[in-house]
PDB file of C-alpha atoms in Angstrom:
ATOM      1  CA  MET A   1      13.543  11.400   0.219  1.00 44.00           C
ATOM      2  CA  CYS A   2      10.866  13.457  -0.023  1.00 48.00           C
ATOM      3  CA  THR A   3       7.338  11.767   1.645  1.00 59.00           C
ATOM      4  CA  ASN A   4       4.588  10.981  -0.605  1.00 88.00           C
ATOM      5  CA  ILE A   5       2.091   8.588  -0.136  1.00 93.00           C
ATOM      6  CA  VAL A   6       4.011   4.857  -0.350  1.00 94.00           C
ATOM      7  CA  TYR A   7       5.946   6.391   2.482  1.00 94.00           C
ATOM      8  CA  GLU A   8       3.253   7.201   4.693  1.00 94.00           C
ATOM      9  CA  TRP A   9       1.796   3.929   4.053  1.00 95.00           C
ATOM     10  CA  LEU A  10       4.373   1.846   4.967  1.00 97.00           C
ATOM     11  CA  ARG A  11       5.276   4.225   8.066  1.00 95.00           C
ATOM     12  CA  THR A  12       1.435   3.470   9.375  1.00 95.00           C
ATOM     13  CA  LEU A  13       3.051  -0.224   8.655  1.00 96.00           C
ATOM     14  CA  GLN A  14       5.709   0.282  10.954  1.00 97.00           C
ATOM     15  CA  LEU A  15       7.795  -0.253   7.959  1.00 97.00           C
ATOM     16  CA  PRO A  16       9.742   3.032   6.753  1.00 96.00           C
ATOM     17  CA  GLN A  17      12.274   1.611   6.141  1.00 96.00           C
ATOM     18  CA  TYR A  18      11.774  -0.069   2.679  1.00 96.00           C
ATOM     19  CA  ALA A  19      10.076   3.202   1.409  1.00 94.00           C
ATOM     20  CA  GLU A  20      13.261   4.159  -0.487  1.00 94.00           C
ATOM     21  CA  SER A  21      13.690   0.217  -2.342  1.00 95.00           C
ATOM     22  CA  PHE A  22       9.755   0.619  -2.902  1.00 96.00           C
ATOM     23  CA  VAL A  23       9.747   3.836  -4.820  1.00 93.00           C
ATOM     24  CA  ASP A  24      13.627   2.478  -6.572  1.00 94.00           C
ATOM     25  CA  ASN A  25      11.670  -0.524  -8.169  1.00 94.00           C
ATOM     26  CA  GLY A  26       8.251   1.898  -9.520  1.00 93.00           C
ATOM     27  CA  TYR A  27       6.406   1.508  -6.599  1.00 94.00           C
ATOM     28  CA  ASP A  28       5.316   4.982  -6.050  1.00 91.00           C
ATOM     29  CA  ASP A  29       1.676   4.749  -5.895  1.00 91.00           C
ATOM     30  CA  LEU A  30      -0.781   2.642  -3.901  1.00 92.00           C
ATOM     31  CA  GLU A  31      -2.415   1.486  -7.072  1.00 92.00           C
ATOM     32  CA  VAL A  32       0.809  -0.169  -7.982  1.00 92.00           C
ATOM     33  CA  CYS A  33       1.392  -0.951  -4.289  1.00 94.00           C
ATOM     34  CA  LYS A  34      -1.736  -3.255  -4.753  1.00 94.00           C
ATOM     35  CA  GLN A  35      -0.262  -5.676  -7.712  1.00 93.00           C
ATOM     36  CA  ILE A  36       2.857  -6.725  -4.933  1.00 95.00           C
ATOM     37  CA  GLY A  37       3.488 -10.338  -4.676  1.00 94.00           C
ATOM     38  CA  ASP A  38       6.316 -12.204  -3.309  1.00 96.00           C
ATOM     39  CA  PRO A  39       8.661 -11.844  -6.273  1.00 96.00           C
ATOM     40  CA  ASP A  40       8.128  -7.787  -6.043  1.00 95.00           C
ATOM     41  CA  LEU A  41       9.016  -8.131  -2.315  1.00 96.00           C
ATOM     42  CA  ASP A  42      12.181 -10.300  -3.107  1.00 96.00           C
ATOM     43  CA  ALA A  43      13.429  -7.273  -6.004  1.00 94.00           C
ATOM     44  CA  ILE A  44      12.196  -4.625  -2.774  1.00 95.00           C
ATOM     45  CA  GLY A  45      13.969  -6.580  -0.814  1.00 96.00           C
ATOM     46  CA  VAL A  46      12.027  -7.472   1.842  1.00 97.00           C
ATOM     47  CA  ALA A  47      13.095 -10.635   3.685  1.00 96.00           C
ATOM     48  CA  ILE A  48      12.198 -10.606   6.924  1.00 97.00           C
ATOM     49  CA  PRO A  49       9.141 -12.915   7.124  1.00 97.00           C
ATOM     50  CA  HIS A  50       6.906 -10.783   9.768  1.00 97.00           C
ATOM     51  CA  HIS A  51       7.398  -7.513   6.950  1.00 97.00           C
ATOM     52  CA  ARG A  52       6.414  -9.672   4.125  1.00 98.00           C
ATOM     53  CA  ARG A  53       3.537 -10.933   6.385  1.00 97.00           C
ATOM     54  CA  ARG A  54       2.194  -7.500   7.159  1.00 97.00           C
ATOM     55  CA  ILE A  55       2.624  -6.245   3.378  1.00 97.00           C
ATOM     56  CA  HIS A  56       0.524  -8.606   1.667  1.00 97.00           C
ATOM     57  CA  GLU A  57      -2.061  -7.995   4.950  1.00 96.00           C
ATOM     58  CA  ALA A  58      -1.696  -3.940   3.887  1.00 96.00           C
ATOM     59  CA  VAL A  59      -2.274  -5.024   0.529  1.00 96.00           C
ATOM     60  CA  ARG A  60      -5.129  -7.338   0.941  1.00 95.00           C
ATOM     61  CA  ARG A  61      -7.055  -4.432   2.737  1.00 93.00           C
ATOM     62  CA  LEU A  62      -5.801  -1.651   0.399  1.00 91.00           C
ATOM     63  CA  LYS A  63      -7.934  -4.115  -2.225  1.00 90.00           C
ATOM     64  CA  GLU A  64     -10.552  -4.627  -0.375  1.00 88.00           C
ATOM     65  CA  ALA A  65     -11.153  -1.038   0.279  1.00 84.00           C
ATOM     66  CA  ASP A  66     -11.729  -0.542  -3.082  1.00 76.00           C
ATOM     67  CA  GLU A  67     -14.210  -3.060  -3.891  1.00 72.00           C
ATOM     68  CA  THR A  68     -15.946  -1.422  -1.057  1.00 67.00           C
ATOM     69  CA  ALA A  69     -15.820   2.237  -2.436  1.00 61.00           C
ATOM     70  CA  ALA A  70     -16.811   0.912  -5.917  1.00 55.00           C
ATOM     71  CA  GLY A  71     -20.406   0.548  -4.498  1.00 54.00           C
ATOM     72  CA  LEU A  72     -20.538   4.436  -2.961  1.00 52.00           C
ATOM     73  CA  TYR A  73     -20.631   7.831  -4.959  1.00 53.00           C
ATOM     74  CA  PHE A  74     -21.934  10.899  -3.854  1.00 53.00           C
ATOM     75  CA  THR A  75     -23.814  13.959  -5.638  1.00 55.00           C
ATOM     76  CA  LEU A  76     -22.828  17.555  -5.228  1.00 64.00           C
ATOM     77  CA  GLU A  77     -26.667  18.526  -6.027  1.00 66.00           C
ATOM     78  CA  PRO A  78     -28.408  19.920  -3.720  1.00 66.00           C
ATOM     79  CA  GLN A  79     -31.316  17.548  -2.068  1.00 59.00           C
ATOM     80  CA  PRO A  80     -34.673  18.205  -2.492  1.00 64.00           C
TER      81      PRO A  80
END
Protein backbone atom coordinates (compact mmCIF):
# COMPACT_ATOMS: atom_id res chain seq x y z
CA MET A 1 0.00 0.00 0.00
CA CYS A 2 1.33 3.42 -0.85
CA THR A 3 1.88 5.94 1.90
CA ASN A 4 -0.67 8.73 2.01
CA ILE A 5 -1.92 11.35 4.45
CA VAL A 6 -4.59 9.08 5.94
CA TYR A 7 -2.01 6.35 6.57
CA GLU A 8 0.26 8.90 8.27
CA TRP A 9 -2.66 10.22 10.33
CA LEU A 10 -3.61 6.72 11.45
CA ARG A 11 0.02 5.93 12.16
CA THR A 12 0.24 8.92 14.52
CA LEU A 13 -2.88 7.58 16.25
CA GLN A 14 -1.10 4.20 16.50
CA LEU A 15 -3.85 2.66 14.36
CA PRO A 16 -2.14 1.96 11.00
CA GLN A 17 -3.85 -1.42 10.75
CA TYR A 18 -7.00 0.38 9.56
CA ALA A 19 -5.33 2.33 6.75
CA GLU A 20 -6.23 -0.08 3.96
CA SER A 21 -9.85 -0.31 5.13
CA PHE A 22 -10.10 3.49 5.32
CA VAL A 23 -8.86 3.86 1.73
CA ASP A 24 -11.00 0.95 0.47
CA ASN A 25 -14.06 2.68 1.93
CA GLY A 26 -13.25 6.03 0.31
CA TYR A 27 -11.55 7.72 3.25
CA ASP A 28 -8.39 8.64 1.39
CA ASP A 29 -8.20 12.29 2.41
CA LEU A 30 -8.40 14.04 5.79
CA GLU A 31 -11.23 16.26 4.56
CA VAL A 32 -13.31 13.13 4.02
CA CYS A 33 -12.17 11.70 7.36
CA LYS A 34 -13.66 14.72 9.15
CA GLN A 35 -17.09 13.32 8.30
CA ILE A 36 -16.54 9.94 9.99
CA GLY A 37 -19.25 8.78 12.37
CA ASP A 38 -20.15 5.52 14.05
CA PRO A 39 -21.78 3.96 10.95
CA ASP A 40 -18.59 4.73 9.00
CA LEU A 41 -16.41 3.09 11.63
CA ASP A 42 -18.69 0.04 11.47
CA ALA A 43 -18.23 -0.15 7.69
CA ILE A 44 -14.46 0.32 7.98
CA GLY A 45 -14.27 -2.45 10.58
CA VAL A 46 -13.20 -0.48 13.64
CA ALA A 47 -14.89 -2.53 16.37
CA ILE A 48 -12.61 -2.00 19.36
CA PRO A 49 -14.17 0.70 21.58
CA HIS A 50 -10.95 2.48 22.53
CA HIS A 51 -9.86 2.58 18.86
CA ARG A 52 -13.21 4.16 17.99
CA ARG A 53 -12.80 6.74 20.76
CA ARG A 54 -9.27 7.53 19.58
CA ILE A 55 -10.51 8.12 16.02
CA HIS A 56 -13.48 10.22 17.17
CA GLU A 57 -11.15 12.39 19.27
CA ALA A 58 -8.75 12.80 16.33
CA VAL A 59 -11.66 13.79 14.04
CA ARG A 60 -12.73 16.39 16.62
CA ARG A 61 -9.18 17.79 16.64
CA LEU A 62 -9.14 17.94 12.82
CA LYS A 63 -12.37 19.93 12.86
CA GLU A 64 -11.07 22.28 15.56
CA ALA A 65 -7.87 22.86 13.58
CA ASP A 66 -10.03 23.93 10.63
CA GLU A 67 -11.94 26.41 12.77
CA THR A 68 -8.70 27.87 14.12
CA ALA A 69 -7.10 28.11 10.69
CA ALA A 70 -10.15 29.82 9.19
CA GLY A 71 -9.25 33.03 10.99
CA LEU A 72 -5.64 33.03 9.86
CA TYR A 73 -4.22 34.43 6.67
CA PHE A 74 -0.92 35.61 5.30
CA THR A 75 0.35 37.68 2.46
CA LEU A 76 3.33 37.25 0.21
CA GLU A 77 3.77 40.99 -0.20
CA PRO A 78 6.71 42.56 1.61
CA GLN A 79 6.00 44.52 4.77
CA PRO A 80 6.77 48.30 4.59
